[in-house]
DNA sequence: TATGAATGAGCATTCATTCAT
DNA sequence: AATGAATGAATGCTCATTCAT
């Protein structure tokens, strides 16, 4: 009988093996054969598990995002104040721990700005939406708990975009320390206005 | 006239001649030879004036931004309230009038996220800095005029990034109406907090 | 039953199972794995019964030709005049009833022109020879019965090739109505010359 | 100033340089890089002169057919009897002189039977039509000159297809001597019937 | 006997760049 | 200064075939 493999698991393994090369190079400069080499498999085998090159990137971002979300969830549970939660939420954009994910994310944004294909758009919109809802729930529970003023709700979309805006602006210089300072100073300033004293 | 001036001028002319084709297609689908055709010059000549394709986008953004800044300056003088000035400032990201500039700007951001070369980084930092100072002076004069509370100053960087953040998030869907709504709702909400009553 | 018989039968079953997909697509656009899927067997199993893709077409033509020959034999017995027999004989190339066979036959001729393998050559020669003898006997009995002039015999090879020649010429346009007209007009013309009045 | 080349002439030269490799291999097994090597130019250069692989084959068949047609025209003028003209016309299919053209032609027929693309069909139909008219005029002038009976006209299409039919049937065995014999015996037989005594 | 996972050679085409003129 | 002919590296993907089970 033929060998039976766990396709889903192998897909993950290959994706993970590819992660390193993607981080070292950029997604754009990666050829399938380099990826196959990195994963220690044949070129054709890639296509047994992935539809195309982008599919690999999806899988990687997916895996990394899921892992990160788990971490984030825990971190968010470890603090109580809404302010701390917001800081944790936006720390994504400057945290050194997630520099790998950030790098991939940067590529992702770059591609989505100039080359968006349907599945990419779809993926990004789902991501964006789920993060937005998450962030929203943090602010809302802050209001419920009486930490934030009622009007905070109208600021959610903006606050949530601040990180991304600063991230993009900062992307060329890659000075995460500055980014951290800027984001946190803004949070301080805005909380002065929206915190119930 | 010095030769160097002519060269600079010709660079501009070529860039402008390329603008239309880049807008119709995306820079990624454009080959040097198509750009040369569009500009009515030889392929080799492109290389006399530009380092590569990205360099052309860079020049176009440069030219268009300068023009746009003149317009913006005038518009800003035509209104008096700080709120109106802020609205005008951030309207860049959704205004239909500047849709060409926005499209090119999108390409530009995309390139700067994944392929930044030195002059691009330099350009972007200068741009960013000058816009920041500009925006800063608007907020500061708002404070001076007693329209905004003192604490508004600390929000400047954030406010200024909101537009970009929303722009990037919005880039795939291209729904400018939604973008406009989101930006303006945020401005409303934040002004509730920072306007002196 | 001997194993060898089973193998032969399975070969036939697989070939027949592939027939439909080959008819829907062309053999050139079909990969072994699609054929294996269509036959409901594993890719490797194909190689147990066939040398290659062409070999499958070969088997299908074989099977279909045999079936067709039975039909043809009956039809030929149902008419009496030599002219009618000739018409039936050459109707193969345009008859709608056999359009599947014709399509496969076309593939087969194409392959035999550019990729003939030994067994294919062998098959074609045997086919050709047996059809020739068959056609020959029709003409000869026509002469014996006094329907055709003695000299008709020398025309046999040519008459017999006319159909194929017209078929090939017609293959690109696929206009079977025209083909039928051309073949039958030729038969009319030649019978004017070879029929005993 | 840039080098200016005679594109049309260079196209012909490249095609001719490719002819040899096509004859040694088959059209189907030829890669662009082999063709480029054979022509002593870079792979990219091929695409400066040809749209795609098939375009090269067209050019070659075109060139060879034109040359052959010139020869044929002269040969046809060198004989007077219609019978001789017909023999010359159909000799194409077995003549050793044109074995190169025949080989290319065989590939051509093979492709047209299974992979016809639009330009190929177009090309073949034009070819076929022009040969048919040519052959037609030979027979018609034979009738006018009183060499052939009036009824010969109705045989034209068939006679003209005989060669092709026999050629195809013969293609696998490649026995040109036999083909010659068969064709000429048929011509003898048919001329017995259509020649005015 | 049957399988299907793994493979890697093979391929058409594109395009930035060079450089002789 | 301007050109455009020539190039060849680079690439995503297919698929017949093998072979361990």
mmCIF file of N, CA, C and O in Angstrom, chain A residues 34-125:
data_model
loop_
_atom_site.group_PDB
_atom_site.id
_atom_site.type_symbol
_atom_site.label_atom_id
_atom_site.label_comp_id
_atom_site.label_asym_id
_atom_site.label_seq_id
_atom_site.Cartn_x
_atom_site.Cartn_y
_atom_site.Cartn_z
ATOM 1 N N UNK A 34 14.070 27.932 -4.248
ATOM 2 C CA UNK A 34 14.753 28.260 -2.992
ATOM 3 C C UNK A 34 13.922 27.763 -1.808
ATOM 4 O O UNK A 34 14.460 27.243 -0.840
ATOM 5 N N UNK A 35 12.621 27.945 -1.907
ATOM 6 C CA UNK A 35 11.742 27.501 -0.834
ATOM 7 C C UNK A 35 11.803 25.981 -0.683
ATOM 8 O O UNK A 35 11.886 25.467 0.436
ATOM 9 N N UNK A 36 11.785 25.304 -1.822
ATOM 10 C CA UNK A 36 11.841 23.846 -1.781
ATOM 11 C C UNK A 36 13.153 23.392 -1.155
ATOM 12 O O UNK A 36 13.174 22.487 -0.308
ATOM 13 N N UNK A 37 14.225 24.034 -1.575
ATOM 14 C CA UNK A 37 15.523 23.700 -0.984
ATOM 15 C C UNK A 37 15.477 23.884 0.523
ATOM 16 O O UNK A 37 15.913 23.014 1.287
ATOM 17 N N UNK A 38 14.942 25.030 0.926
ATOM 18 C CA UNK A 38 14.904 25.357 2.351
ATOM 19 C C UNK A 38 14.107 24.313 3.120
ATOM 20 O O UNK A 38 14.449 23.959 4.252
ATOM 21 N N UNK A 39 13.049 23.836 2.495
ATOM 22 C CA UNK A 39 12.201 22.858 3.173
ATOM 23 C C UNK A 39 12.744 21.439 3.020
ATOM 24 O O UNK A 39 12.212 20.494 3.600
ATOM 25 N N UNK A 40 13.819 21.344 2.232
ATOM 26 C CA UNK A 40 14.428 20.026 2.036
ATOM 27 C C UNK A 40 13.561 19.066 1.249
ATOM 28 O O UNK A 40 13.644 17.853 1.415
ATOM 29 N N UNK A 41 12.744 19.629 0.377
ATOM 30 C CA UNK A 41 11.905 18.763 -0.457
ATOM 31 C C UNK A 41 12.050 19.170 -1.916
ATOM 32 O O UNK A 41 12.680 20.180 -2.230
ATOM 33 N N UNK A 42 11.471 18.403 -2.789
ATOM 34 C CA UNK A 42 11.551 18.710 -4.209
ATOM 35 C C UNK A 42 10.578 19.812 -4.586
ATOM 36 O O UNK A 42 9.575 20.031 -3.902
ATOM 37 N N UNK A 43 10.893 20.485 -5.679
ATOM 38 C CA UNK A 43 10.057 21.585 -6.148
ATOM 39 C C UNK A 43 8.610 21.133 -6.343
ATOM 40 O O UNK A 43 7.671 21.808 -5.940
ATOM 41 N N UNK A 44 8.476 19.989 -6.966
ATOM 42 C CA UNK A 44 7.133 19.501 -7.262
ATOM 43 C C UNK A 44 6.322 19.212 -6.005
ATOM 44 O O UNK A 44 5.096 19.346 -5.993
ATOM 45 N N UNK A 45 7.022 18.831 -4.972
ATOM 46 C CA UNK A 45 6.333 18.481 -3.728
ATOM 47 C C UNK A 45 5.623 19.688 -3.127
ATOM 48 O O UNK A 45 4.558 19.554 -2.517
ATOM 49 N N UNK A 46 6.233 20.864 -3.326
ATOM 50 C CA UNK A 46 5.589 22.096 -2.854
ATOM 51 C C UNK A 46 4.144 22.128 -3.363
ATOM 52 O O UNK A 46 3.212 22.410 -2.614
ATOM 53 N N UNK A 47 3.991 21.795 -4.619
ATOM 54 C CA UNK A 47 2.675 21.921 -5.239
ATOM 55 C C UNK A 47 1.704 20.817 -4.832
ATOM 56 O O UNK A 47 0.534 20.858 -5.187
ATOM 57 N N UNK A 48 2.214 19.826 -4.125
ATOM 58 C CA UNK A 48 1.315 18.822 -3.564
ATOM 59 C C UNK A 48 0.607 19.372 -2.327
ATOM 60 O O UNK A 48 -0.439 18.885 -1.924
ATOM 61 N N UNK A 49 1.226 20.406 -1.754
ATOM 62 C CA UNK A 49 0.689 20.907 -0.481
ATOM 63 C C UNK A 49 0.211 22.351 -0.550
ATOM 64 O O UNK A 49 -0.537 22.805 0.305
ATOM 65 N N UNK A 50 0.661 23.073 -1.576
ATOM 66 C CA UNK A 50 0.259 24.469 -1.718
ATOM 67 C C UNK A 50 -0.185 24.750 -3.139
ATOM 68 O O UNK A 50 0.338 24.153 -4.076
ATOM 69 N N UNK A 51 -1.116 25.667 -3.257
ATOM 70 C CA UNK A 51 -1.609 26.017 -4.587
ATOM 71 C C UNK A 51 -0.573 26.809 -5.366
ATOM 72 O O UNK A 51 -0.369 26.612 -6.545
ATOM 73 N N UNK A 52 0.059 27.730 -4.676
ATOM 74 C CA UNK A 52 1.058 28.577 -5.322
ATOM 75 C C UNK A 52 1.907 29.256 -4.261
ATOM 76 O O UNK A 52 1.738 29.012 -3.079
ATOM 77 N N UNK A 53 2.783 30.104 -4.703
ATOM 78 C CA UNK A 53 3.751 30.709 -3.803
ATOM 79 C C UNK A 53 3.052 31.467 -2.672
ATOM 80 O O UNK A 53 3.426 31.357 -1.502
ATOM 81 N N UNK A 54 2.054 32.260 -3.044
ATOM 82 C CA UNK A 54 1.387 33.069 -2.026
ATOM 83 C C UNK A 54 0.721 32.204 -0.956
ATOM 84 O O UNK A 54 0.644 32.590 0.207
ATOM 85 N N UNK A 55 0.262 31.062 -1.394
ATOM 86 C CA UNK A 55 -0.386 30.147 -0.471
ATOM 87 C C UNK A 55 0.549 29.798 0.684
ATOM 88 O O UNK A 55 0.114 29.622 1.828
ATOM 89 N N UNK A 56 1.819 29.714 0.383
ATOM 90 C CA UNK A 56 2.796 29.411 1.434
ATOM 91 C C UNK A 56 2.865 30.553 2.431
ATOM 92 O O UNK A 56 2.844 30.354 3.646
ATOM 93 N N UNK A 57 2.934 31.764 1.878
ATOM 94 C CA UNK A 57 2.984 32.938 2.747
ATOM 95 C C UNK A 57 1.750 32.984 3.646
ATOM 96 O O UNK A 57 1.856 33.238 4.845
ATOM 97 N N UNK A 58 0.596 32.716 3.059
ATOM 98 C CA UNK A 58 -0.635 32.675 3.847
ATOM 99 C C UNK A 58 -0.473 31.750 5.041
ATOM 100 O O UNK A 58 -0.772 32.098 6.165
ATOM 101 N N UNK A 59 -0.047 30.544 4.724
ATOM 102 C CA UNK A 59 0.057 29.543 5.769
ATOM 103 C C UNK A 59 0.981 30.040 6.879
ATOM 104 O O UNK A 59 0.673 29.897 8.067
ATOM 105 N N UNK A 60 2.103 30.642 6.476
ATOM 106 C CA UNK A 60 3.062 31.125 7.479
ATOM 107 C C UNK A 60 2.445 32.229 8.331
ATOM 108 O O UNK A 60 2.490 32.193 9.561
ATOM 109 N N UNK A 61 1.876 33.221 7.652
ATOM 110 C CA UNK A 61 1.275 34.325 8.398
ATOM 111 C C UNK A 61 0.179 33.785 9.317
ATOM 112 O O UNK A 61 0.085 34.158 10.485
ATOM 113 N N UNK A 62 -0.590 32.891 8.792
ATOM 114 C CA UNK A 62 -1.647 32.244 9.564
ATOM 115 C C UNK A 62 -1.119 31.612 10.849
ATOM 116 O O UNK A 62 -1.605 31.889 11.938
ATOM 117 N N UNK A 63 -0.115 30.781 10.656
ATOM 118 C CA UNK A 63 0.469 30.096 11.812
ATOM 119 C C UNK A 63 1.010 31.102 12.819
ATOM 120 O O UNK A 63 0.732 31.018 14.022
ATOM 121 N N UNK A 64 1.761 32.083 12.306
ATOM 122 C CA UNK A 64 2.380 33.053 13.212
ATOM 123 C C UNK A 64 1.335 33.915 13.915
ATOM 124 O O UNK A 64 1.455 34.210 15.101
ATOM 125 N N UNK A 65 0.338 34.292 13.153
ATOM 126 C CA UNK A 65 -0.711 35.130 13.732
ATOM 127 C C UNK A 65 -1.449 34.377 14.836
ATOM 128 O O UNK A 65 -1.722 34.931 15.895
ATOM 129 N N UNK A 66 -1.748 33.119 14.560
ATOM 130 C CA UNK A 66 -2.454 32.325 15.556
ATOM 131 C C UNK A 66 -1.661 32.220 16.854
ATOM 132 O O UNK A 66 -2.190 32.425 17.951
ATOM 133 N N UNK A 67 -0.382 31.911 16.666
ATOM 134 C CA UNK A 67 0.493 31.825 17.838
ATOM 135 C C UNK A 67 0.503 33.155 18.582
ATOM 136 O O UNK A 67 0.363 33.199 19.799
ATOM 137 N N UNK A 68 0.688 34.217 17.816
ATOM 138 C CA UNK A 68 0.770 35.537 18.432
ATOM 139 C C UNK A 68 -0.531 35.882 19.152
ATOM 140 O O UNK A 68 -0.512 36.441 20.258
ATOM 141 N N UNK A 69 -1.627 35.547 18.533
ATOM 142 C CA UNK A 69 -2.907 35.859 19.152
ATOM 143 C C UNK A 69 -3.080 35.151 20.496
ATOM 144 O O UNK A 69 -3.643 35.714 21.440
ATOM 145 N N UNK A 70 -2.576 33.936 20.548
ATOM 146 C CA UNK A 70 -2.641 33.213 21.820
ATOM 147 C C UNK A 70 -1.870 33.976 22.905
ATOM 148 O O UNK A 70 -2.353 34.194 24.016
ATOM 149 N N UNK A 71 -0.668 34.368 22.525
ATOM 150 C CA UNK A 71 0.178 35.126 23.454
ATOM 151 C C UNK A 71 -0.512 36.404 23.895
ATOM 152 O O UNK A 71 -0.546 36.767 25.066
ATOM 153 N N UNK A 72 -1.044 37.091 22.893
ATOM 154 C CA UNK A 72 -1.679 38.383 23.145
ATOM 155 C C UNK A 72 -2.857 38.209 24.104
ATOM 156 O O UNK A 72 -3.035 38.974 25.042
ATOM 157 N N UNK A 73 -3.619 37.150 23.842
ATOM 158 C CA UNK A 73 -4.792 36.887 24.675
ATOM 159 C C UNK A 73 -4.363 36.724 26.130
ATOM 160 O O UNK A 73 -4.936 37.320 27.042
ATOM 161 N N UNK A 74 -3.322 35.939 26.316
ATOM 162 C CA UNK A 74 -2.816 35.718 27.680
ATOM 163 C C UNK A 74 -2.350 37.016 28.305
ATOM 164 O O UNK A 74 -2.663 37.323 29.455
ATOM 165 N N UNK A 75 -1.574 37.740 27.521
ATOM 166 C CA UNK A 75 -1.048 39.007 28.026
ATOM 167 C C UNK A 75 -2.193 39.929 28.431
ATOM 168 O O UNK A 75 -2.154 40.584 29.474
ATOM 169 N N UNK A 76 -3.202 39.978 27.584
ATOM 170 C CA UNK A 76 -4.323 40.873 27.866
ATOM 171 C C UNK A 76 -5.053 40.457 29.137
ATOM 172 O O UNK A 76 -5.564 41.301 29.884
ATOM 173 N N UNK A 77 -5.079 39.140 29.380
ATOM 174 C CA UNK A 77 -5.737 38.664 30.599
ATOM 175 C C UNK A 77 -4.912 38.985 31.846
ATOM 176 O O UNK A 77 -5.437 39.064 32.961
ATOM 177 N N UNK A 78 -3.611 39.156 31.629
ATOM 178 C CA UNK A 78 -2.725 39.377 32.776
ATOM 179 C C UNK A 78 -2.799 40.801 33.315
ATOM 180 O O UNK A 78 -2.264 41.102 34.379
ATOM 181 N N UNK A 79 -3.416 41.670 32.569
ATOM 182 C CA UNK A 79 -3.535 43.051 33.071
ATOM 183 C C UNK A 79 -5.015 43.376 33.277
ATOM 184 O O UNK A 79 -5.895 42.719 32.714
ATOM 185 N N UNK A 80 -5.249 44.392 34.046
ATOM 186 C CA UNK A 80 -6.654 44.697 34.343
ATOM 187 C C UNK A 80 -7.109 46.031 33.754
ATOM 188 O O UNK A 80 -8.208 46.117 33.215
ATOM 189 N N UNK A 81 -6.259 47.019 33.794
ATOM 190 C CA UNK A 81 -6.718 48.328 33.330
ATOM 191 C C UNK A 81 -6.831 48.371 31.811
ATOM 192 O O UNK A 81 -6.080 47.709 31.096
ATOM 193 N N UNK A 82 -7.778 49.137 31.357
ATOM 194 C CA UNK A 82 -7.973 49.277 29.916
ATOM 195 C C UNK A 82 -6.740 49.903 29.275
ATOM 196 O O UNK A 82 -6.321 49.527 28.180
ATOM 197 N N UNK A 83 -6.164 50.850 29.943
ATOM 198 C CA UNK A 83 -4.964 51.492 29.416
ATOM 199 C C UNK A 83 -3.879 50.451 29.126
ATOM 200 O O UNK A 83 -3.294 50.428 28.044
ATOM 201 N N UNK A 84 -3.652 49.571 30.083
ATOM 202 C CA UNK A 84 -2.646 48.536 29.863
ATOM 203 C C UNK A 84 -3.026 47.631 28.688
ATOM 204 O O UNK A 84 -2.174 47.215 27.899
ATOM 205 N N UNK A 85 -4.303 47.350 28.601
ATOM 206 C CA UNK A 85 -4.757 46.506 27.491
ATOM 207 C C UNK A 85 -4.487 47.170 26.144
ATOM 208 O O UNK A 85 -4.026 46.545 25.185
ATOM 209 N N UNK A 86 -4.778 48.479 26.096
ATOM 210 C CA UNK A 86 -4.535 49.197 24.837
ATOM 211 C C UNK A 86 -3.047 49.208 24.506
ATOM 212 O O UNK A 86 -2.631 48.986 23.362
ATOM 213 N N UNK A 87 -2.242 49.432 25.535
ATOM 214 C CA UNK A 87 -0.794 49.427 25.306
ATOM 215 C C UNK A 87 -0.360 48.073 24.744
ATOM 216 O O UNK A 87 0.379 47.996 23.764
ATOM 217 N N UNK A 88 -0.835 47.017 25.365
ATOM 218 C CA UNK A 88 -0.473 45.681 24.876
ATOM 219 C C UNK A 88 -0.958 45.490 23.437
ATOM 220 O O UNK A 88 -0.226 44.990 22.587
ATOM 221 N N UNK A 89 -2.166 45.945 23.204
ATOM 222 C CA UNK A 89 -2.725 45.754 21.860
ATOM 223 C C UNK A 89 -1.859 46.427 20.792
ATOM 224 O O UNK A 89 -1.537 45.845 19.765
ATOM 225 N N UNK A 90 -1.479 47.645 21.057
ATOM 226 C CA UNK A 90 -0.696 48.380 20.045
ATOM 227 C C UNK A 90 0.794 48.065 20.086
ATOM 228 O O UNK A 90 1.540 48.455 19.189
ATOM 229 N N UNK A 91 1.207 47.356 21.141
ATOM 230 C CA UNK A 91 2.643 47.047 21.239
ATOM 231 C C UNK A 91 3.082 46.122 20.102
ATOM 232 O O UNK A 91 4.263 45.999 19.813
ATOM 233 N N UNK A 92 2.099 45.478 19.478
ATOM 234 C CA UNK A 92 2.400 44.598 18.341
ATOM 235 C C UNK A 92 3.353 45.263 17.347
ATOM 236 O O UNK A 92 4.286 44.644 16.846
ATOM 237 N N UNK A 93 3.109 46.555 17.117
ATOM 238 C CA UNK A 93 3.845 47.236 16.048
ATOM 239 C C UNK A 93 5.311 47.538 16.376
ATOM 240 O O UNK A 93 6.072 47.891 15.496
ATOM 241 N N UNK A 94 5.667 47.429 17.646
ATOM 242 C CA UNK A 94 7.076 47.742 17.959
ATOM 243 C C UNK A 94 7.789 46.663 18.762
ATOM 244 O O UNK A 94 8.984 46.721 18.948
ATOM 245 N N UNK A 95 7.046 45.659 19.190
ATOM 246 C CA UNK A 95 7.691 44.693 20.072
ATOM 247 C C UNK A 95 8.784 43.892 19.363
ATOM 248 O O UNK A 95 8.605 43.415 18.250
ATOM 249 N N UNK A 96 9.899 43.774 20.038
ATOM 250 C CA UNK A 96 11.034 43.041 19.463
ATOM 251 C C UNK A 96 10.736 41.549 19.377
ATOM 252 O O UNK A 96 11.189 40.870 18.466
ATOM 253 N N UNK A 97 9.984 41.061 20.330
ATOM 254 C CA UNK A 97 9.607 39.644 20.358
ATOM 255 C C UNK A 97 8.969 39.177 19.049
ATOM 256 O O UNK A 97 9.124 38.044 18.630
ATOM 257 N N UNK A 98 8.210 40.086 18.477
ATOM 258 C CA UNK A 98 7.467 39.698 17.280
ATOM 259 C C UNK A 98 8.090 40.248 16.015
ATOM 260 O O UNK A 98 7.413 40.431 15.005
ATOM 261 N N UNK A 99 9.379 40.505 16.076
ATOM 262 C CA UNK A 99 10.004 41.164 14.920
ATOM 263 C C UNK A 99 9.848 40.317 13.653
ATOM 264 O O UNK A 99 9.713 40.837 12.548
ATOM 265 N N UNK A 100 9.842 39.013 13.815
ATOM 266 C CA UNK A 100 9.662 38.152 12.639
ATOM 267 C C UNK A 100 8.285 38.361 12.012
ATOM 268 O O UNK A 100 8.147 38.544 10.812
ATOM 269 N N UNK A 101 7.302 38.318 12.877
ATOM 270 C CA UNK A 101 5.939 38.512 12.394
ATOM 271 C C UNK A 101 5.794 39.897 11.762
ATOM 272 O O UNK A 101 5.174 40.057 10.709
ATOM 273 N N UNK A 102 6.418 40.890 12.409
ATOM 274 C CA UNK A 102 6.335 42.255 11.888
ATOM 275 C C UNK A 102 6.932 42.366 10.494
ATOM 276 O O UNK A 102 6.400 43.061 9.625
ATOM 277 N N UNK A 103 8.026 41.670 10.310
ATOM 278 C CA UNK A 103 8.680 41.721 9.003
ATOM 279 C C UNK A 103 7.765 41.121 7.930
ATOM 280 O O UNK A 103 7.561 41.696 6.864
ATOM 281 N N UNK A 104 7.213 39.975 8.259
ATOM 282 C CA UNK A 104 6.283 39.343 7.327
ATOM 283 C C UNK A 104 5.076 40.268 7.095
ATOM 284 O O UNK A 104 4.602 40.426 5.971
ATOM 285 N N UNK A 105 4.624 40.864 8.170
ATOM 286 C CA UNK A 105 3.465 41.746 8.069
ATOM 287 C C UNK A 105 3.755 42.940 7.147
ATOM 288 O O UNK A 105 2.897 43.357 6.369
ATOM 289 N N UNK A 106 4.948 43.448 7.244
ATOM 290 C CA UNK A 106 5.347 44.573 6.393
ATOM 291 C C UNK A 106 5.269 44.175 4.919
ATOM 292 O O UNK A 106 4.714 44.899 4.100
ATOM 293 N N UNK A 107 5.806 43.030 4.615
ATOM 294 C CA UNK A 107 5.742 42.516 3.245
ATOM 295 C C UNK A 107 4.287 42.413 2.799
ATOM 296 O O UNK A 107 3.915 42.764 1.681
ATOM 297 N N UNK A 108 3.515 41.910 3.726
ATOM 298 C CA UNK A 108 2.110 41.715 3.458
ATOM 299 C C UNK A 108 1.408 43.009 3.093
ATOM 300 O O UNK A 108 0.677 43.081 2.102
ATOM 301 N N UNK A 109 1.646 44.029 3.902
ATOM 302 C CA UNK A 109 1.029 45.329 3.629
ATOM 303 C C UNK A 109 1.527 45.851 2.286
ATOM 304 O O UNK A 109 0.743 46.327 1.463
ATOM 305 N N UNK A 110 2.802 45.689 2.051
ATOM 306 C CA UNK A 110 3.369 46.163 0.790
ATOM 307 C C UNK A 110 2.679 45.506 -0.403
ATOM 308 O O UNK A 110 2.263 46.181 -1.353
ATOM 309 N N UNK A 111 2.547 44.212 -0.331
ATOM 310 C CA UNK A 111 1.898 43.495 -1.427
ATOM 311 C C UNK A 111 0.439 43.920 -1.555
ATOM 312 O O UNK A 111 -0.062 44.156 -2.655
ATOM 313 N N UNK A 112 -0.215 44.067 -0.423
ATOM 314 C CA UNK A 112 -1.644 44.406 -0.484
ATOM 315 C C UNK A 112 -1.856 45.799 -1.073
ATOM 316 O O UNK A 112 -2.926 46.108 -1.583
ATOM 317 N N UNK A 113 -0.839 46.641 -0.988
ATOM 318 C CA UNK A 113 -0.981 47.985 -1.553
ATOM 319 C C UNK A 113 -0.803 48.012 -3.065
ATOM 320 O O UNK A 113 -1.319 48.888 -3.745
ATOM 321 N N UNK A 114 -0.043 47.063 -3.593
ATOM 322 C CA UNK A 114 0.225 47.180 -5.030
ATOM 323 C C UNK A 114 -0.200 45.978 -5.851
ATOM 324 O O UNK A 114 -0.406 46.086 -7.043
ATOM 325 N N UNK A 115 -0.327 44.838 -5.230
ATOM 326 C CA UNK A 115 -0.568 43.601 -5.977
ATOM 327 C C UNK A 115 -1.708 42.792 -5.421
ATOM 328 O O UNK A 115 -1.637 41.582 -5.397
ATOM 329 N N UNK A 116 -2.712 43.409 -4.914
ATOM 330 C CA UNK A 116 -3.658 42.603 -4.161
ATOM 331 C C UNK A 116 -4.355 41.588 -5.055
ATOM 332 O O UNK A 116 -4.934 41.951 -6.063
ATOM 333 N N UNK A 117 -4.237 40.330 -4.684
ATOM 334 C CA UNK A 117 -5.071 39.352 -5.363
ATOM 335 C C UNK A 117 -6.236 39.024 -4.435
ATOM 336 O O UNK A 117 -6.214 39.354 -3.257
ATOM 337 N N UNK A 118 -7.225 38.389 -4.994
ATOM 338 C CA UNK A 118 -8.461 38.218 -4.254
ATOM 339 C C UNK A 118 -8.307 37.543 -2.901
ATOM 340 O O UNK A 118 -8.856 38.002 -1.888
ATOM 341 N N UNK A 119 -7.556 36.462 -2.885
ATOM 342 C CA UNK A 119 -7.473 35.734 -1.623
ATOM 343 C C UNK A 119 -6.714 36.550 -0.579
ATOM 344 O O UNK A 119 -6.982 36.458 0.610
ATOM 345 N N UNK A 120 -5.776 37.356 -1.063
ATOM 346 C CA UNK A 120 -5.025 38.203 -0.151
ATOM 347 C C UNK A 120 -5.944 39.261 0.471
ATOM 348 O O UNK A 120 -5.922 39.504 1.675
ATOM 349 N N UNK A 121 -6.717 39.894 -0.373
ATOM 350 C CA UNK A 121 -7.655 40.899 0.116
ATOM 351 C C UNK A 121 -8.588 40.281 1.146
ATOM 352 O O UNK A 121 -8.810 40.812 2.230
ATOM 353 N N UNK A 122 -9.099 39.124 0.771
ATOM 354 C CA UNK A 122 -10.012 38.420 1.643
ATOM 355 C C UNK A 122 -9.379 38.155 2.999
ATOM 356 O O UNK A 122 -9.941 38.460 4.048
ATOM 357 N N UNK A 123 -8.210 37.595 2.933
ATOM 358 C CA UNK A 123 -7.484 37.263 4.153
ATOM 359 C C UNK A 123 -7.269 38.504 5.016
ATOM 360 O O UNK A 123 -7.531 38.507 6.218
ATOM 361 N N UNK A 124 -6.812 39.573 4.360
ATOM 362 C CA UNK A 124 -6.512 40.779 5.107
ATOM 363 C C UNK A 124 -7.759 41.393 5.729
ATOM 364 O O UNK A 124 -7.729 41.898 6.852
ATOM 365 N N UNK A 125 -8.846 41.338 4.975
ATOM 366 C CA UNK A 125 -10.059 41.925 5.521
ATOM 367 C C UNK A 125 -10.567 41.159 6.728
ATOM 368 O O UNK A 125 -11.000 41.750 7.719
#
